[in-house]
PDB file of C-alpha atoms in Angstrom:
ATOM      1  CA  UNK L   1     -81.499 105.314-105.854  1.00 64.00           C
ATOM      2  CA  UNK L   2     -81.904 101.984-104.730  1.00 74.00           C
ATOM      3  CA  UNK L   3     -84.080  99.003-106.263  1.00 77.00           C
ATOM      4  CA  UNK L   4     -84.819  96.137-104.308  1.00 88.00           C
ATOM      5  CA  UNK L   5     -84.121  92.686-105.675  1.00 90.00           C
ATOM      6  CA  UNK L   6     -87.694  91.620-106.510  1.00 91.00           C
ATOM      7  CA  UNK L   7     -88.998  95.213-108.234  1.00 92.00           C
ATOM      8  CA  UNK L   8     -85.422  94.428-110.514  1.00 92.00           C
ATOM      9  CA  UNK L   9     -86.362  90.794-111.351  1.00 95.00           C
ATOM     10  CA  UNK L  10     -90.397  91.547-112.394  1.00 94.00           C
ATOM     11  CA  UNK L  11     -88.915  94.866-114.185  1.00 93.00           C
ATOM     12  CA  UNK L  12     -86.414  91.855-116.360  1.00 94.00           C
ATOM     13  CA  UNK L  13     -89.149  89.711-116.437  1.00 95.00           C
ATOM     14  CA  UNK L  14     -91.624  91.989-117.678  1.00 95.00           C
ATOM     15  CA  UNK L  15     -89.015  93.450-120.052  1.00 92.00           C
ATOM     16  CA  UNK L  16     -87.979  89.444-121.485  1.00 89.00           C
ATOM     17  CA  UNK L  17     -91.182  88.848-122.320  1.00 90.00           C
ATOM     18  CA  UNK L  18     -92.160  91.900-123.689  1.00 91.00           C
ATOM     19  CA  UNK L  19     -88.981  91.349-126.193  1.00 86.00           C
ATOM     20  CA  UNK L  20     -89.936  87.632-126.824  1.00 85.00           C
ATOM     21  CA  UNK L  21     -93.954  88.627-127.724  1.00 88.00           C
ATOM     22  CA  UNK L  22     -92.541  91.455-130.029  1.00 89.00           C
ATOM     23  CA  UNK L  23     -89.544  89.600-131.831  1.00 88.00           C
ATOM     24  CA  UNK L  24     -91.374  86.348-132.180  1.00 88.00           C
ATOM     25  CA  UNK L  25     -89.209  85.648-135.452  1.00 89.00           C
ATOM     26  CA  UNK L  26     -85.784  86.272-133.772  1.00 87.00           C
ATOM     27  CA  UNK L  27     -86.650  83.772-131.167  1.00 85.00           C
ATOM     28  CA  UNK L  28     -87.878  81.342-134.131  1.00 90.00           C
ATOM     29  CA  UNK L  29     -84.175  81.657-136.001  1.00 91.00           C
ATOM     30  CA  UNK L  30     -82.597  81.209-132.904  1.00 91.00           C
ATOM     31  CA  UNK L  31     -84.463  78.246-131.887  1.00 92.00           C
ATOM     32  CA  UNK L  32     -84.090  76.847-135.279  1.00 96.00           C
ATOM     33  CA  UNK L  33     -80.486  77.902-135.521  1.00 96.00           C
ATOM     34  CA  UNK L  34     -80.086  75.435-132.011  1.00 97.00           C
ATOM     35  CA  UNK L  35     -82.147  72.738-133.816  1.00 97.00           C
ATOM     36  CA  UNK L  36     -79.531  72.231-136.939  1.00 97.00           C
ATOM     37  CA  UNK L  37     -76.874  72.529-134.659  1.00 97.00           C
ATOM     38  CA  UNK L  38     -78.192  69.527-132.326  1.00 97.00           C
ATOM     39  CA  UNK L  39     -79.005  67.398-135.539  1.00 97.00           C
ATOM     40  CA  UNK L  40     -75.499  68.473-137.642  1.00 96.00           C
ATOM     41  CA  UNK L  41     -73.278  67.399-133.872  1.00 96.00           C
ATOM     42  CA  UNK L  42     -75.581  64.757-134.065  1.00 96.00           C
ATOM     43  CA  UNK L  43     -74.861  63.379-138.207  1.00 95.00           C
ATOM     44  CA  UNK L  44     -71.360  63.981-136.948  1.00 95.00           C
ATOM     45  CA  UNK L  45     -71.062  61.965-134.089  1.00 95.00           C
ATOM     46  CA  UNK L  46     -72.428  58.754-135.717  1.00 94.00           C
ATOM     47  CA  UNK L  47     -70.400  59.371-138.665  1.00 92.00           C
ATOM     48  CA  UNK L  48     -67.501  59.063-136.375  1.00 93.00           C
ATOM     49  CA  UNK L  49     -69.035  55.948-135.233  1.00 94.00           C
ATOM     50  CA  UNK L  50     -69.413  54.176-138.468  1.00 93.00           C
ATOM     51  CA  UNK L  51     -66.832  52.988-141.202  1.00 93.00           C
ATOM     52  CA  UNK L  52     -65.884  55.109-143.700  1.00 92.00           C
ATOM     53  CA  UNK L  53     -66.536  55.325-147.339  1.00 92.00           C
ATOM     54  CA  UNK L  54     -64.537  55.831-150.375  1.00 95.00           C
ATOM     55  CA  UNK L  55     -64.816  58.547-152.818  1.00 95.00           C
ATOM     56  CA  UNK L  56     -66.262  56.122-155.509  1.00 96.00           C
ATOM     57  CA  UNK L  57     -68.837  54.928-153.271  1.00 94.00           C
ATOM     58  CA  UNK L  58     -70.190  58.488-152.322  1.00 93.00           C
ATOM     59  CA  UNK L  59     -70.057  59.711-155.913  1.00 94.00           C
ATOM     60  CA  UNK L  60     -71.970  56.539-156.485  1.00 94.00           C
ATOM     61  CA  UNK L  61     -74.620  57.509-153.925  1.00 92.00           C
ATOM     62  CA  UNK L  62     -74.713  60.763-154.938  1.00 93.00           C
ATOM     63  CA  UNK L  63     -75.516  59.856-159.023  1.00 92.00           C
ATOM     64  CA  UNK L  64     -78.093  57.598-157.766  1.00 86.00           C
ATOM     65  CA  UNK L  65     -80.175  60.604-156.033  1.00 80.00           C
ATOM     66  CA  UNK L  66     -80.355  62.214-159.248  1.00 69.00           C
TER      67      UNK L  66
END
C-alpha cells in the first residue's frame, strides 16, 4: 500500500496537532523546561564573564536576604 507524500504530511499534521490540543500541559513543561534552561546557560555565561567572589562575601549576601 502506498501513501503519497502529501496524504502522509496532513495525516502528521493532523495527528501533531491533535496531540498538542490534547496534552496542552506537556507542551507547557516542556516549554517551560526550555525557558530555565535559556535563563540558567544564560546566569552562567555572565558569571563566567564577571570576577569572582569569595566564600565570605557570598555567605555575606546570602545572611543579608534573610
Amino acid at each position: 500500500m502506498a501513501i503519497d507524500e502529501g496524504k502522509l504530511k496532513e495525516l502528521l499534521k493532523s495527528a501533531v496537532i491533535e496531540a498538542l490540543e490534547e496534552r496542552r500541559d506537556l507542551i507547557k513543561g516542556i516549554v517551560e523546561e526550555a525557558i530555565e534552561d535559556l535563563a540558567l546557560a544564560s546566569a552562567i555565561e555572565r558569571g563566567l564573564n564577571t570576577d569572582s567572589a569569595s566564600r565570605d562575601e557570598v555567605f555575606a549576601l546570602l545572611e543579608n536576604t534573610q
